[in-house]
Short mmCIF file of C-alpha atoms (C1' of nucleotides) in Angstrom, two decimals:
data_model
loop_
_atom_site.label_atom_id
_atom_site.label_comp_id
_atom_site.label_asym_id
_atom_site.label_seq_id
_atom_site.Cartn_x
_atom_site.Cartn_y
_atom_site.Cartn_z
CA VAL H 1 75.00 112.82 209.43
CA THR H 2 75.06 113.13 205.67
CA GLN H 3 75.13 116.52 203.96
CA GLN H 4 71.47 116.06 203.04
CA GLU H 5 70.48 115.47 206.63
CA GLU H 6 72.43 118.52 207.75
CA ILE H 7 70.50 120.64 205.24
CA LEU H 8 67.15 119.18 206.23
CA ASP H 9 67.86 119.68 209.93
CA ALA H 10 68.80 123.30 209.29
CA ALA H 11 65.50 123.78 207.45
CA VAL H 12 63.54 122.16 210.30
CA ALA H 13 65.25 124.39 212.85
CA LEU H 14 64.47 127.43 210.75
CA ALA H 15 60.80 126.46 210.48
CA ASP H 16 60.61 125.87 214.24
CA GLU H 17 62.16 129.23 215.01
CA ARG H 18 60.65 131.52 212.42
CA GLY H 19 57.81 129.63 210.75
CA LEU H 20 57.47 127.78 207.47
CA ALA H 21 57.25 131.04 205.53
CA ALA H 22 60.82 131.84 206.59
CA VAL H 23 62.11 128.65 204.96
CA SER H 24 63.54 129.53 201.56
CA MET H 25 66.36 128.05 199.57
CA ARG H 26 68.25 131.24 200.33
CA SER H 27 67.64 131.25 204.09
CA VAL H 28 68.45 127.56 204.45
CA ALA H 29 71.64 128.01 202.43
CA ASP H 30 72.61 130.95 204.62
CA ARG H 31 72.17 128.87 207.74
CA VAL H 32 74.25 126.05 206.34
CA GLY H 33 76.89 128.57 205.26
CA VAL H 34 76.70 128.03 201.54
CA THR H 35 75.20 129.48 198.35
CA PRO H 36 71.53 128.64 197.50
CA MET H 37 72.56 126.74 194.40
CA ALA H 38 74.79 124.44 196.43
CA LEU H 39 71.68 122.87 197.98
CA TYR H 40 70.27 121.55 194.74
CA PRO H 41 72.43 118.45 194.33
CA TYR H 42 71.33 117.36 197.83
CA VAL H 43 67.65 118.27 197.97
CA GLY H 44 66.58 118.57 194.35
CA SER H 45 64.02 121.34 194.73
CA LYS H 46 62.07 123.38 197.24
CA ALA H 47 59.18 120.90 197.14
CA ALA H 48 61.55 118.01 197.81
CA LEU H 49 63.10 120.00 200.65
CA LEU H 50 59.69 120.26 202.34
CA ASP H 51 59.06 116.54 201.85
CA GLY H 52 62.47 115.82 203.29
CA MET H 53 61.72 117.95 206.33
CA VAL H 54 58.68 115.88 207.27
CA GLY H 55 60.77 112.79 206.59
CA ARG H 56 63.31 113.91 209.18
CA LEU H 57 60.55 114.49 211.70
CA LEU H 58 59.10 111.02 211.20
CA ALA H 59 62.54 109.50 211.49
CA GLN H 60 63.10 111.08 214.89
CA ALA H 61 59.53 110.63 216.02
CA THR H 62 58.69 106.96 215.81
CA PRO H 63 58.51 105.81 219.42
CA ALA H 64 60.28 102.62 220.42
CA ALA H 65 57.78 99.80 220.00
CA PRO H 66 55.36 100.61 222.82
CA SER H 67 54.39 97.85 225.20
CA GLY H 68 51.37 97.12 227.34
CA THR H 69 47.78 96.57 226.23
CA TRP H 70 46.82 97.62 222.74
CA GLN H 71 45.01 100.59 224.29
CA GLU H 72 48.24 101.68 225.95
CA GLN H 73 50.15 101.20 222.70
CA LEU H 74 47.65 103.27 220.74
CA GLY H 75 47.59 105.95 223.42
CA ALA H 76 51.38 106.21 223.38
CA ILE H 77 51.43 106.62 219.60
CA ALA H 78 48.62 109.17 219.63
CA ARG H 79 50.10 111.27 222.40
CA SER H 80 53.57 111.29 220.89
CA ALA H 81 52.13 112.32 217.52
CA ARG H 82 50.29 115.16 219.18
CA GLN H 83 53.42 116.32 221.01
CA LEU H 84 55.35 116.23 217.74
CA ALA H 85 52.73 118.38 216.02
CA ARG H 86 52.93 120.91 218.84
CA ARG H 87 56.69 121.12 218.65
CA HIS H 88 56.56 121.57 214.86
CA PRO H 89 53.26 123.30 214.09
CA TRP H 90 54.26 123.90 210.48
CA ALA H 91 54.57 120.18 209.76
CA ALA H 92 51.06 118.76 210.11
CA PRO H 93 49.62 120.34 206.94
CA LEU H 94 52.59 119.09 204.93
CA VAL H 95 52.09 115.48 205.98
CA PHE H 96 48.87 115.23 203.95
CA SER H 97 50.76 115.62 200.72
CA VAL H 98 53.62 113.18 201.22
CA PRO H 99 52.88 109.54 200.38
CA ALA H 100 53.04 107.40 203.52
CA LEU H 101 55.30 104.90 201.83
CA THR H 102 58.75 105.73 203.13
CA LEU H 103 60.41 103.41 205.59
CA ASP H 104 59.96 105.93 208.39
CA SER H 105 56.23 106.32 207.75
CA ARG H 106 55.87 102.58 207.61
CA ARG H 107 57.60 102.09 210.92
CA LEU H 108 54.93 104.26 212.52
CA ILE H 109 52.15 102.57 210.58
CA ASP H 110 53.51 99.20 211.67
CA LEU H 111 52.99 100.14 215.30
CA ILE H 112 49.35 101.00 214.60
CA PHE H 113 48.92 97.75 212.67
CA ALA H 114 50.29 95.84 215.64
CA ALA H 115 47.90 97.52 218.07
CA LEU H 116 44.91 96.87 215.81
CA LEU H 117 45.83 93.22 215.36
CA GLU H 118 46.21 92.78 219.09
CA ALA H 119 42.79 94.39 219.56
CA GLY H 120 41.34 91.58 217.48
CA VAL H 121 40.55 93.54 214.35
CA PRO H 122 40.27 91.10 211.44
CA PRO H 123 43.35 91.40 209.18
CA ALA H 124 41.22 92.38 206.17
CA GLN H 125 40.08 95.47 208.04
CA VAL H 126 43.40 96.49 209.57
CA PRO H 127 44.77 98.63 206.72
CA ARG H 128 41.53 100.57 206.41
CA LEU H 129 41.27 101.09 210.14
CA GLU H 130 44.88 102.24 210.27
CA ARG H 131 44.04 104.89 207.69
CA MET H 132 41.05 105.94 209.79
CA VAL H 133 43.10 106.21 212.97
CA SER H 134 46.11 107.97 211.47
CA THR H 135 43.92 110.31 209.44
CA PHE H 136 41.97 111.30 212.51
CA LEU H 137 45.09 111.86 214.61
CA LEU H 138 46.75 113.87 211.87
CA GLY H 139 43.61 115.85 211.09
CA TYR H 140 43.02 116.67 214.72
CA ALA H 141 46.62 117.79 215.17
CA ALA H 142 46.42 119.92 212.02
CA SER H 143 43.19 121.49 213.27
CA GLU H 144 44.66 122.27 216.67
CA VAL H 145 47.85 123.87 215.40
CA GLY H 146 46.14 125.47 212.40
CA GLY H 147 43.48 127.19 214.47
CA ARG H 148 40.43 125.57 212.88
CA PHE H 149 38.87 124.97 216.28
CA GLY H 150 39.19 128.65 217.13
CA HIS H 151 41.53 128.01 220.07
CA ASP H 152 42.54 131.63 220.42
CA PRO H 153 39.90 133.81 222.10
CA ALA H 154 40.52 136.52 219.49
CA ALA H 155 38.84 134.44 216.80
CA ARG H 156 36.07 133.36 219.16
CA ASP H 157 35.13 136.91 220.02
CA ARG H 158 35.21 138.12 216.45
CA ALA H 159 32.53 135.55 215.67
CA GLY H 160 30.17 136.55 218.44
CA ASP H 161 27.03 134.48 218.75
CA LEU H 162 25.55 135.69 215.52
CA ALA H 163 22.49 134.34 213.82
CA HIS H 164 21.49 131.61 216.23
CA SER H 165 18.07 131.92 214.69
CA GLU H 166 19.29 130.43 211.40
CA LEU H 167 21.05 127.60 213.21
CA PRO H 168 18.43 125.48 214.93
CA ALA H 169 20.79 122.84 216.32
CA HIS H 170 23.12 125.53 217.68
CA ALA H 171 20.14 126.97 219.54
CA LYS H 172 19.42 123.62 221.18
CA LEU H 173 23.06 123.40 222.26
CA ALA H 174 23.30 126.94 223.62
CA GLY H 175 24.23 125.55 227.02
CA GLN H 176 27.27 123.65 225.74
CA LEU H 177 28.53 126.13 223.17
CA GLY H 178 29.10 129.03 225.51
CA GLN H 179 31.79 127.71 227.78
CA PRO H 180 35.46 127.11 226.96
CA VAL H 181 36.77 123.67 226.01
CA ASP H 182 39.34 121.62 227.93
CA TRP H 183 41.40 120.41 225.00
CA GLU H 184 43.43 117.93 227.00
CA ALA H 185 40.26 116.25 228.25
CA GLU H 186 38.79 116.31 224.75
CA PHE H 187 41.86 114.58 223.33
CA GLU H 188 41.63 111.81 225.91
CA ALA H 189 37.90 111.42 225.28
CA ASN H 190 38.56 111.14 221.55
CA LEU H 191 41.13 108.47 222.24
CA ALA H 192 38.63 106.53 224.32
CA ASP H 193 36.07 106.78 221.52
CA LEU H 194 38.62 105.58 219.00
CA GLU H 195 39.18 102.53 221.19
CA LEU H 196 35.43 102.02 221.37
CA LEU H 197 35.26 102.02 217.60
CA ILE H 198 38.13 99.57 217.27
CA GLN H 199 36.50 97.25 219.76
CA ALA H 200 33.20 97.46 217.90
CA VAL H 201 34.86 96.53 214.61
CA ALA H 202 36.75 93.69 216.26
CA ALA H 203 33.57 92.38 217.89
CA SER H 204 31.36 92.65 214.81
CA SER H 205 33.43 90.10 212.91
CA ASP H 206 34.36 87.89 215.85
CA PRO H 207 31.12 86.68 217.43
CA GLY H 208 32.96 84.13 219.55
CA SER H 209 34.03 86.16 222.58
CA VAL Y 1 27.68 139.79 193.51
CA THR Y 2 29.84 142.24 195.37
CA GLN Y 3 33.27 143.22 194.09
CA GLN Y 4 34.84 141.10 196.79
CA GLU Y 5 32.91 138.02 195.72
CA GLU Y 6 33.88 138.61 192.10
CA ILE Y 7 37.55 138.66 193.12
CA LEU Y 8 37.24 135.55 195.27
CA ASP Y 9 35.42 133.65 192.54
CA ALA Y 10 38.12 134.60 190.05
CA ALA Y 11 40.74 133.27 192.47
CA VAL Y 12 38.80 130.03 192.98
CA ALA Y 13 38.48 129.54 189.22
CA LEU Y 14 42.19 130.15 188.81
CA ALA Y 15 43.03 127.61 191.50
CA ASP Y 16 40.71 125.04 189.91
CA GLU Y 17 42.24 125.52 186.48
CA ARG Y 18 45.92 125.97 187.23
CA GLY Y 19 46.48 125.00 190.83
CA LEU Y 20 46.92 126.96 194.03
CA ALA Y 21 50.48 127.89 193.10
CA ALA Y 22 49.13 129.87 190.13
CA VAL Y 23 47.07 132.08 192.43
CA SER Y 24 48.95 135.32 192.99
CA MET Y 25 47.74 138.85 193.57
CA ARG Y 26 49.01 139.61 190.11
CA SER Y 27 47.31 136.70 188.33
CA VAL Y 28 44.01 137.27 190.11
CA ALA Y 29 44.14 140.98 189.29
CA ASP Y 30 44.85 140.12 185.65
CA ARG Y 31 41.83 137.88 185.51
CA VAL Y 32 39.60 140.51 187.05
CA GLY Y 33 41.03 143.08 184.64
CA VAL Y 34 42.63 145.38 187.14
CA THR Y 35 45.97 146.25 188.74
CA PRO Y 36 47.23 144.09 191.63
CA MET Y 37 46.99 146.98 194.07
CA ALA Y 38 43.32 147.47 193.28
CA LEU Y 39 42.55 144.18 195.05
CA TYR Y 40 43.80 145.29 198.46
CA PRO Y 41 40.80 147.36 199.55
CA TYR Y 42 38.61 144.30 198.90
CA VAL Y 43 40.66 141.38 200.13
CA GLY Y 44 43.19 142.89 202.51
CA SER Y 45 46.11 140.57 201.85
CA LYS Y 46 47.12 137.36 200.15
CA ALA Y 47 46.42 135.37 203.33
CA ALA Y 48 42.95 136.90 203.59
CA LEU Y 49 42.37 136.10 199.93
CA LEU Y 50 43.03 132.41 200.62
CA ASP Y 51 40.71 132.45 203.63
CA GLY Y 52 38.08 134.13 201.52
CA MET Y 53 38.41 131.46 198.85
CA VAL Y 54 37.54 128.66 201.27
CA GLY Y 55 34.73 130.86 202.56
CA ARG Y 56 33.24 131.03 199.07
CA LEU Y 57 33.45 127.26 198.75
CA LEU Y 58 31.66 126.69 202.03
CA ALA Y 59 28.98 129.19 201.07
CA GLN Y 60 28.21 127.30 197.88
CA ALA Y 61 28.66 123.90 199.41
CA THR Y 62 26.33 123.61 202.36
CA PRO Y 63 23.63 121.18 201.21
CA ALA Y 64 20.01 122.07 201.82
CA ALA Y 65 19.06 120.63 205.20
CA PRO Y 66 19.16 116.90 204.39
CA SER Y 67 16.21 114.79 205.40
CA GLY Y 68 15.72 111.15 206.27
CA THR Y 69 17.28 109.19 209.11
CA TRP Y 70 20.29 110.67 210.87
CA GLN Y 71 22.44 108.13 209.04
CA GLU Y 72 21.15 109.42 205.71
CA GLN Y 73 21.73 113.01 206.82
CA LEU Y 74 25.31 112.27 207.83
CA GLY Y 75 25.94 110.33 204.65
CA ALA Y 76 24.68 113.21 202.52
CA ILE Y 77 26.94 115.68 204.30
CA ALA Y 78 29.96 113.39 204.11
CA ARG Y 79 29.53 112.57 200.43
CA SER Y 80 28.95 116.19 199.43
CA ALA Y 81 32.06 117.24 201.37
CA ARG Y 82 34.07 114.60 199.56
CA GLN Y 83 32.77 115.70 196.16
CA LEU Y 84 33.64 119.29 197.00
CA ALA Y 85 37.19 118.32 197.91
CA ARG Y 86 37.56 116.48 194.62
CA ARG Y 87 36.33 119.45 192.62
CA HIS Y 88 38.71 121.78 194.48
CA PRO Y 89 41.72 119.70 195.49
CA TRP Y 90 43.69 122.77 196.58
CA ALA Y 91 41.13 123.69 199.24
CA ALA Y 92 41.24 120.89 201.81
CA PRO Y 93 44.65 121.77 203.26
CA LEU Y 94 43.59 125.41 203.64
CA VAL Y 95 40.52 124.55 205.68
CA PHE Y 96 42.65 123.44 208.64
CA SER Y 97 43.88 126.97 209.19
CA VAL Y 98 40.66 128.94 209.00
CA PRO Y 99 38.64 129.11 212.23
CA ALA Y 100 35.31 127.32 211.80
CA LEU Y 101 33.41 130.28 213.18
CA THR Y 102 32.01 132.00 210.10
CA LEU Y 103 28.31 131.79 209.41
CA ASP Y 104 28.93 129.49 206.46
CA SER Y 105 31.03 127.07 208.51
CA ARG Y 106 28.41 127.09 211.20
CA ARG Y 107 25.62 126.26 208.79
CA LEU Y 108 27.49 123.08 207.90
CA ILE Y 109 28.31 122.33 211.53
CA ASP Y 110 24.65 122.85 212.40
CA LEU Y 111 23.67 120.03 210.07
CA ILE Y 112 26.11 117.68 211.79
CA PHE Y 113 24.85 118.81 215.20
CA ALA Y 114 21.31 118.03 214.10
CA ALA Y 115 22.23 114.54 212.91
CA LEU Y 116 24.10 113.79 216.16
CA LEU Y 117 21.20 114.99 218.31
CA GLU Y 118 18.80 112.87 216.33
CA ALA Y 119 21.10 109.89 216.82
CA GLY Y 120 20.64 110.31 220.55
CA VAL Y 121 24.09 111.64 221.40
CA PRO Y 122 23.86 113.48 224.74
CA PRO Y 123 24.07 117.25 224.17
CA ALA Y 124 27.21 117.56 226.30
CA GLN Y 125 29.03 115.26 223.86
CA VAL Y 126 27.69 116.74 220.62
CA PRO Y 127 30.26 119.52 220.05
CA ARG Y 128 33.16 117.14 220.68
CA LEU Y 129 31.71 114.48 218.42
CA GLU Y 130 31.09 117.06 215.71
CA ARG Y 131 34.78 117.95 215.83
CA MET Y 132 35.65 114.27 215.55
CA VAL Y 133 33.38 113.73 212.58
CA SER Y 134 34.31 116.89 210.66
CA THR Y 135 38.01 116.40 211.40
CA PHE Y 136 37.91 112.88 210.09
CA LEU Y 137 36.00 113.83 206.94
CA LEU Y 138 38.32 116.76 206.27
CA GLY Y 139 41.45 114.78 207.05
CA TYR Y 140 40.41 111.92 204.82
CA ALA Y 141 39.60 114.30 201.97
CA ALA Y 142 42.94 116.07 202.43
CA SER Y 143 44.75 112.72 202.41
CA GLU Y 144 42.99 111.59 199.25
CA VAL Y 145 43.61 114.72 197.23
CA GLY Y 146 47.07 115.31 198.75
CA GLY Y 147 48.33 111.86 197.89
CA ARG Y 148 49.14 110.68 201.40
CA PHE Y 149 47.51 107.30 200.73
CA GLY Y 150 49.71 106.79 197.69
CA HIS Y 151 46.79 106.68 195.28
CA ASP Y 152 48.95 107.03 192.20
CA PRO Y 153 50.75 103.81 191.22
CA ALA Y 154 53.90 105.84 190.56
CA ALA Y 155 54.40 106.45 194.28
CA ARG Y 156 53.44 102.86 195.12
CA ASP Y 157 56.05 101.41 192.81
CA ARG Y 158 58.78 103.74 193.94
CA ALA Y 159 58.32 102.36 197.45
CA GLY Y 160 58.57 98.69 196.56
CA ASP Y 161 58.07 96.22 199.35
CA LEU Y 162 61.25 97.12 201.13
CA ALA Y 163 62.29 95.99 204.53
CA HIS Y 164 59.38 93.80 205.52
CA SER Y 165 61.76 92.22 207.95
CA GLU Y 166 61.86 95.38 210.07
CA LEU Y 167 58.10 95.67 210.02
CA PRO Y 168 56.61 92.68 211.84
CA ALA Y 169 52.97 93.73 211.55
CA HIS Y 170 53.37 94.44 207.83
CA ALA Y 171 54.67 90.91 207.43
CA LYS Y 172 51.56 89.48 209.09
CA LEU Y 173 49.39 91.52 206.73
CA ALA Y 174 51.26 90.61 203.56
CA GLY Y 175 48.07 89.17 202.11
CA GLN Y 176 46.11 92.43 202.47
CA LEU Y 177 48.84 94.91 201.60
CA GLY Y 178 49.58 93.62 198.14
CA GLN Y 179 46.33 94.28 196.34
CA PRO Y 180 44.86 97.63 195.27
CA VAL Y 181 42.24 99.43 197.33
CA ASP Y 182 38.68 100.23 196.26
CA TRP Y 183 38.50 103.79 197.59
CA GLU Y 184 34.77 104.15 197.05
CA ALA Y 185 34.08 101.05 199.10
CA GLU Y 186 36.53 102.22 201.76
CA PHE Y 187 34.76 105.56 202.06
CA GLU Y 188 31.41 103.85 202.59
CA ALA Y 189 32.91 101.47 205.14
CA ASN Y 190 34.39 104.42 207.02
CA LEU Y 191 31.00 106.07 207.04
CA ALA Y 192 29.44 102.93 208.46
CA ASP Y 193 32.10 102.81 211.17
CA LEU Y 194 31.49 106.45 212.01
CA GLU Y 195 27.82 105.62 212.50
CA LEU Y 196 28.82 102.69 214.69
CA LEU Y 197 30.87 105.04 216.85
CA ILE Y 198 28.05 107.55 217.14
CA GLN Y 199 25.64 104.82 218.14
CA ALA Y 200 28.07 103.54 220.74
CA VAL Y 201 28.44 106.99 222.29
CA ALA Y 202 24.69 107.50 222.25
CA ALA Y 203 24.08 104.13 223.87
CA SER Y 204 26.79 104.44 226.53
CA SER Y 205 25.04 107.39 228.16
CA ASP Y 206 21.47 106.33 227.53
CA PRO Y 207 21.03 102.92 229.14
CA GLY Y 208 17.25 103.01 228.71
CA SER Y 209 16.81 101.79 225.15
"C1'" DA O 1 83.40 116.92 192.09
"C1'" DC O 2 81.64 120.62 194.17
"C1'" DC O 3 80.54 125.38 194.64
"C1'" DT O 4 79.77 130.41 193.08
"C1'" DG O 5 77.71 134.61 190.70
"C1'" DA O 6 74.99 136.68 187.70
"C1'" DA O 7 70.72 136.61 185.64
"C1'" DC O 8 65.61 135.55 184.67
"C1'" DA O 9 61.03 135.57 185.62
"C1'" DC O 10 58.51 135.90 189.16
"C1'" DC O 11 56.44 137.23 194.26
"C1'" DG O 12 53.57 140.46 198.21
"C1'" DT O 13 53.27 144.92 199.61
"C1'" DT O 14 54.56 150.22 200.28
"C1'" DC O 15 53.87 154.61 198.82
"C1'" DA O 16 53.02 158.65 196.13
"C1'" DA O 17 50.24 160.08 192.23
"C1'" DG O 18 46.66 160.33 189.36
"C1'" DT O 19 41.34 161.00 188.09
"C1'" DA N 1 36.50 157.18 196.18
"C1'" DC N 2 38.87 154.32 193.52
"C1'" DC N 3 42.66 152.98 190.70
"C1'" DT N 4 47.59 153.13 188.71
"C1'" DG N 5 52.83 152.90 188.35
"C1'" DA N 6 57.04 152.66 190.09
"C1'" DA N 7 59.72 150.77 193.48
"C1'" DC N 8 61.47 147.57 197.36
"C1'" DA N 9 62.78 143.48 199.17
"C1'" DC N 10 62.19 139.26 198.32
"C1'" DC N 11 61.35 134.32 195.73
"C1'" DG N 12 62.88 129.39 192.93
"C1'" DT N 13 65.64 128.02 189.43
"C1'" DT N 14 68.79 128.30 184.94
"C1'" DC N 15 73.16 128.46 183.24
"C1'" DA N 16 77.94 129.41 182.54
"C1'" DA N 17 82.20 129.78 185.23
"C1'" DG N 18 85.26 128.92 188.49
"C1'" DT N 19 88.50 125.74 191.55
#
DNA sequence: ACCTGAACACCGTTCAAGT
DNA sequence: ACCTGAACACCGTTCAAGT
């Protein structure tokens, strides 16, 4: 482990334990046992520290090249990404702002490329479809950990069922909208739909099957 | 305009002009012409201020109920969401952490519900599919404005084409990965694929068509 | 070569006063 | 009822010294 990695790992541990807000140059330095200014030669700045933290996560996270059908490969990637987001809820929002061009990002992307190619997606469409798939997985993870879906009942109750009169489509869906959601089942259903989409794209440009 | 709205609009303007980092209780108070502490009765806290800012955006943003085919409706929503994200690049990341349960959020969601129902998606699947669609649109917008896709050539060059040997699927796609991406065309292609997915879901549970 | 200490220009938020 | 001013406990980062 280099000094830089030691610093980044300390910052990740701090974020896991006390939240991203608790990560400061001062608190990280404290944990490493050094003065805040001693970090600068290794991490450059606070912004670079945050980038480095997501880099460390990606480095640890890339699953060994998954085997099986392309559906199994994709499922393994998706589920491991979701687990990672749950272990490090502070990380998902940060990922949007770091260019997916590091070697670690590309290792993960390569696995998605491989699955898409095996699914029969024409090569010209693979990069775009990879961006669709990874964006959806990342966005869904960020929504789950961020609370956009209103997971916690506190937020649900605060909203009440106000103003259904102004929301015609909500009114038609009154039956569905009342009851709680099984998020595990929803994730698996999303995965199945993603596979449906991939198959549709593969089929639409490969009429010979 | 209430006092609260005046404060939130000042904060939004500040974020547009000088970035989210320039939004502080002190700078917002300055712009409103008041002491920082005078904001608290109206906005509660810095975190609530940020939530309120995305609330203001959603309030202004919801397009008048779009007409035409469900594809046209969905396209109008998607394109207006993308424009909004480009006008306020600081906002997309924040949206992930505010529960989509306010009246303004629900007005937007209602439009997506309506389009999905008109597409023939079974009601039991509509809420889930809405989350898929909105998550993808939001995630893609966040990726574009955040720089995850490496839009700026600076980031692209810094990465080089390192280590293709470790990335077998990248090697197979060497032809595609070299050239620049037309992001407008990609957005439209994504939209078309989203419609494909919706149609597939609608068809899979409605064999009589 | 690597680290420290003091300092600068900021933060969000509290609390007691003012009018 | 609404606002101010001073204060507290923090920030990231600079710069000049230390060893």
